[in-house]
Short mmCIF file of C-alpha atoms in Angstrom, two decimals:
data_model
loop_
_atom_site.label_atom_id
_atom_site.label_comp_id
_atom_site.label_asym_id
_atom_site.label_seq_id
_atom_site.Cartn_x
_atom_site.Cartn_y
_atom_site.Cartn_z
CA MET A 1 18.67 17.10 9.80
CA THR A 2 18.13 20.23 11.88
CA GLY A 3 19.75 20.81 15.24
CA GLU A 4 16.36 20.49 16.92
CA THR A 5 15.78 17.08 15.34
CA ALA A 6 19.29 15.91 16.22
CA GLN A 7 18.79 16.90 19.85
CA TYR A 8 15.36 15.23 19.95
CA LEU A 9 16.78 11.95 18.64
CA LYS A 10 19.73 12.18 21.01
CA HIS A 11 17.29 12.35 23.90
CA LEU A 12 15.43 9.36 22.44
CA SER A 13 18.60 7.27 22.30
CA GLU A 14 19.41 8.23 25.87
CA LYS A 15 15.92 7.13 26.87
CA LEU A 16 15.95 3.75 25.14
CA GLU A 17 19.50 2.45 25.16
CA PRO A 18 19.85 1.92 28.94
CA HIS A 19 17.04 -0.63 28.60
CA THR A 20 18.69 -2.82 25.97
CA ASP A 21 18.62 -6.58 26.45
CA PRO A 22 21.08 -8.31 24.08
CA GLU A 23 19.65 -11.79 24.68
CA TYR A 24 16.10 -10.69 23.90
CA ALA A 25 17.40 -8.72 20.90
CA VAL A 26 18.75 -11.97 19.43
CA LEU A 27 15.36 -13.65 19.89
CA MET A 28 13.50 -10.76 18.25
CA LYS A 29 15.92 -10.67 15.34
CA ALA A 30 15.37 -14.39 14.77
CA TYR A 31 11.58 -13.92 15.03
CA LEU A 32 11.71 -11.50 12.09
CA ARG A 33 13.94 -13.87 10.10
CA ASP A 34 17.19 -12.09 10.94
CA GLN A 35 16.24 -9.08 8.84
CA PHE A 36 16.50 -6.37 11.52
CA GLU A 37 18.58 -5.50 14.54
CA PHE A 38 16.94 -4.83 17.90
CA LEU A 39 17.80 -3.08 21.12
CA GLY A 40 15.87 -5.87 22.79
CA ILE A 41 13.17 -3.91 24.63
CA ARG A 42 9.97 -5.86 25.26
CA SER A 43 6.75 -4.32 23.95
CA PRO A 44 5.16 -3.26 27.29
CA GLU A 45 8.37 -1.60 28.45
CA ARG A 46 8.96 -0.04 25.04
CA ASN A 47 5.46 1.45 24.98
CA ALA A 48 5.95 2.84 28.49
CA LEU A 49 9.28 4.40 27.48
CA PHE A 50 7.68 5.98 24.41
CA LYS A 51 4.89 7.40 26.56
CA ASP A 52 7.38 8.83 29.05
CA PHE A 53 9.49 10.29 26.26
CA PHE A 54 6.56 12.12 24.70
CA ALA A 55 5.55 13.44 28.12
CA GLU A 56 9.08 14.79 28.63
CA HIS A 57 9.93 16.04 25.15
CA GLY A 58 6.64 16.44 23.31
CA ILE A 59 6.25 16.16 19.55
CA LEU A 60 8.32 18.00 16.97
CA GLU A 61 6.77 20.52 14.62
CA PHE A 62 4.74 18.73 11.97
CA GLU A 63 6.83 20.20 9.16
CA SER A 64 9.93 18.43 10.48
CA LEU A 65 8.27 15.00 10.69
CA PRO A 66 9.36 13.69 7.25
CA ASP A 67 13.05 14.37 7.93
CA THR A 68 12.82 13.01 11.47
CA ILE A 69 11.05 9.84 10.36
CA ASP A 70 13.56 9.42 7.56
CA GLU A 71 16.38 9.60 10.08
CA LEU A 72 14.67 7.10 12.37
CA PHE A 73 14.26 4.59 9.56
CA GLU A 74 17.93 4.97 8.72
CA ARG A 75 18.78 3.52 12.12
CA GLN A 76 19.38 -0.20 12.33
CA GLU A 77 17.40 -1.07 15.44
CA ARG A 78 13.73 -1.86 14.93
CA GLU A 79 12.59 0.04 18.00
CA TYR A 80 13.45 3.31 16.25
CA HIS A 81 11.20 2.35 13.34
CA TYR A 82 8.38 1.68 15.79
CA PHE A 83 8.98 5.06 17.38
CA ALA A 84 8.72 6.74 13.96
CA ILE A 85 5.29 5.23 13.45
CA GLU A 86 4.19 6.25 16.93
CA LEU A 87 5.46 9.79 16.28
CA ALA A 88 3.32 9.96 13.15
CA ARG A 89 0.31 8.67 15.08
CA ARG A 90 0.69 11.22 17.85
CA SER A 91 0.77 14.01 15.27
CA ARG A 92 -2.78 13.18 14.19
CA LYS A 93 -4.18 16.62 14.96
CA LYS A 94 -1.89 18.05 12.28
CA TRP A 95 -2.64 15.45 9.59
CA THR A 96 -3.75 16.73 6.20
CA ALA A 97 -5.02 14.88 3.15
CA GLY A 98 -1.41 14.75 1.94
CA SER A 99 -0.17 12.98 5.06
CA VAL A 100 -0.86 9.65 3.40
CA GLU A 101 2.41 10.15 1.51
CA LEU A 102 4.27 10.09 4.84
CA PHE A 103 2.55 6.87 5.90
CA GLU A 104 3.24 5.35 2.50
CA SER A 105 6.93 6.25 2.75
CA MET A 106 7.18 4.41 6.06
CA ALA A 107 5.42 1.35 4.67
CA VAL A 108 7.96 0.87 1.89
CA ARG A 109 11.08 1.27 4.03
CA ARG A 110 12.58 -1.74 5.82
CA SER A 111 9.22 -3.37 5.22
CA TRP A 112 7.88 -6.40 7.01
CA TRP A 113 4.52 -7.31 8.48
CA ASP A 114 5.30 -5.83 11.91
CA THR A 115 5.80 -2.24 10.79
CA VAL A 116 3.28 -2.40 7.94
CA ASP A 117 0.50 -3.63 10.21
CA TYR A 118 1.50 -1.07 12.85
CA ILE A 119 1.17 1.70 10.24
CA LYS A 120 -2.27 0.35 9.40
CA SER A 121 -3.52 0.45 12.99
CA ALA A 122 -1.65 3.57 14.15
CA CYS A 123 -2.17 5.78 11.11
CA LEU A 124 -4.10 4.56 8.09
CA ARG A 125 -7.23 3.28 9.81
CA ASP A 126 -7.92 6.72 11.29
CA TYR A 127 -6.54 8.65 8.33
CA PHE A 128 -8.99 7.14 5.84
CA GLN A 129 -11.89 7.79 8.18
CA GLU A 130 -10.88 11.44 8.42
CA PHE A 131 -10.14 11.79 4.68
CA PRO A 132 -12.39 9.18 3.03
CA GLU A 133 -12.47 10.95 -0.31
CA GLY A 134 -8.99 9.63 -1.13
CA ARG A 135 -9.64 5.95 -0.50
CA TYR A 136 -10.19 4.87 -4.09
CA GLU A 137 -7.42 6.94 -5.65
CA VAL A 138 -4.80 6.07 -3.05
CA THR A 139 -5.50 2.36 -2.88
CA ASP A 140 -5.70 2.21 -6.67
CA ARG A 141 -2.14 3.53 -6.75
CA TRP A 142 -1.09 0.97 -4.17
CA LEU A 143 -2.67 -1.88 -6.09
CA ASP A 144 -0.78 -0.85 -9.23
CA SER A 145 2.51 -0.35 -7.41
CA GLY A 146 3.64 -3.96 -7.44
CA ASN A 147 4.70 -3.49 -3.80
CA ILE A 148 3.17 -6.32 -1.75
CA TRP A 149 3.09 -4.23 1.43
CA LEU A 150 1.10 -1.41 -0.12
CA GLN A 151 -1.15 -4.01 -1.68
CA ARG A 152 -1.64 -5.58 1.74
CA LEU A 153 -2.55 -2.18 3.19
CA SER A 154 -5.11 -1.56 0.46
CA VAL A 155 -7.04 -4.58 1.78
CA ILE A 156 -6.56 -4.36 5.55
CA PHE A 157 -6.85 -0.64 6.30
CA GLN A 158 -10.58 -1.05 6.96
CA LEU A 159 -10.09 -3.62 9.72
CA GLY A 160 -12.31 -2.63 12.61
CA TYR A 161 -14.55 -0.36 10.51
CA LYS A 162 -17.46 -2.77 11.09
CA ASN A 163 -20.66 -1.32 9.60
CA LYS A 164 -18.69 1.65 8.24
CA THR A 165 -16.77 -0.66 5.91
CA ASP A 166 -16.91 0.36 2.26
CA THR A 167 -17.75 -3.10 0.93
CA LYS A 168 -17.54 -2.01 -2.70
CA LEU A 169 -13.98 -0.85 -2.14
CA LEU A 170 -13.12 -3.96 -0.14
CA GLU A 171 -14.47 -6.20 -2.89
CA ARG A 172 -12.77 -4.21 -5.65
CA ASN A 173 -9.37 -4.31 -3.97
CA ILE A 174 -9.58 -8.01 -3.14
CA LEU A 175 -10.57 -8.89 -6.70
CA ARG A 176 -7.60 -6.91 -8.03
CA LEU A 177 -5.31 -9.10 -5.92
CA ILE A 178 -7.16 -12.39 -6.00
CA GLY A 179 -4.55 -14.10 -8.17
CA SER A 180 -1.55 -12.97 -6.10
CA GLU A 181 0.91 -15.69 -5.15
CA GLU A 182 2.30 -13.60 -2.28
CA PHE A 183 1.70 -15.09 1.16
CA PHE A 184 1.23 -11.72 2.88
CA VAL A 185 -1.31 -10.58 0.29
CA GLN A 186 -3.27 -13.82 0.46
CA LYS A 187 -3.24 -13.64 4.26
CA ALA A 188 -4.44 -10.03 4.15
CA ILE A 189 -7.41 -10.94 1.96
CA GLY A 190 -8.48 -13.67 4.36
CA TRP A 191 -7.91 -11.43 7.39
CA ALA A 192 -10.02 -8.61 5.96
CA LEU A 193 -12.89 -10.96 5.13
CA ARG A 194 -12.68 -12.72 8.50
CA ASP A 195 -12.82 -9.37 10.27
CA TYR A 196 -15.84 -8.16 8.30
CA ALA A 197 -17.59 -11.51 8.86
CA ARG A 198 -18.18 -10.38 12.44
CA THR A 199 -20.38 -7.61 11.04
CA ASP A 200 -21.94 -9.25 7.96
CA PRO A 201 -21.26 -12.99 7.76
CA GLU A 202 -23.65 -13.42 4.84
CA PHE A 203 -21.68 -10.97 2.72
CA VAL A 204 -18.48 -12.88 3.39
CA LEU A 205 -20.06 -16.27 2.69
CA ARG A 206 -21.50 -15.01 -0.59
CA PHE A 207 -18.19 -13.49 -1.58
CA VAL A 208 -16.18 -16.62 -0.80
CA ARG A 209 -18.64 -18.86 -2.64
CA SER A 210 -18.69 -16.56 -5.68
CA HIS A 211 -14.95 -16.13 -6.21
CA ASP A 212 -11.97 -18.39 -6.66
CA LEU A 213 -9.91 -17.37 -3.66
CA LYS A 214 -6.53 -18.86 -2.92
CA PRO A 215 -6.78 -21.66 -0.31
CA LEU A 216 -5.03 -19.57 2.36
CA SER A 217 -7.40 -16.62 1.83
CA ARG A 218 -10.42 -18.91 1.88
CA ARG A 219 -9.37 -20.65 5.10
CA GLU A 220 -8.72 -17.35 6.85
CA ALA A 221 -12.01 -15.84 5.65
CA LEU A 222 -14.09 -18.76 6.90
CA LYS A 223 -12.13 -19.38 10.09
CA HIS A 224 -14.98 -18.44 12.43
CA LEU A 225 -17.89 -19.22 10.11
CA LYS A 226 -19.70 -22.52 9.80
#
């Protein structure tokens, strides 16, 4: 870790730690099944602190992001992991086609639905719109990885794409995972279909009727359809 990165993270700690709430930290830890420690900063306040921090200290050089994000994910408190994702998002103007490796590295560290879904909305949704040529190759690698969080991302990254959704890719990725026994994968399949049903309900109805989805995926897909 460079001196610049160390100083940057020192300023971050000084920004966040005065706002710790031990009682709320216990509640948040329990909410995520006691897997992670928390400073105990509620989301609205945390987002405001992040915004103030970036206004005061800016964003590090893009080349130093991997080491900085690595250091942030080494910390125990979940708020630092959220900051790492936000730092990656705010560096969007410097993203390259290879930046997906950075997002992938975050998704497989201290993984749970909260950070994985944040990476989807903060980074991957925009990344794959900017670099669409990599969608098939990257998600193919994720599907083969055996990592349920990457598999989940391969299905949900198109949430909100509406009529720009690549339905062939969506269908391909779902069918590759259709037999998964993992709750978070089954939920992702249903979520992706439910989201796209707002754009093309007939596609979703045909898909559900034509394939043997797990009950959870089916329920989620049809949640708002008659």
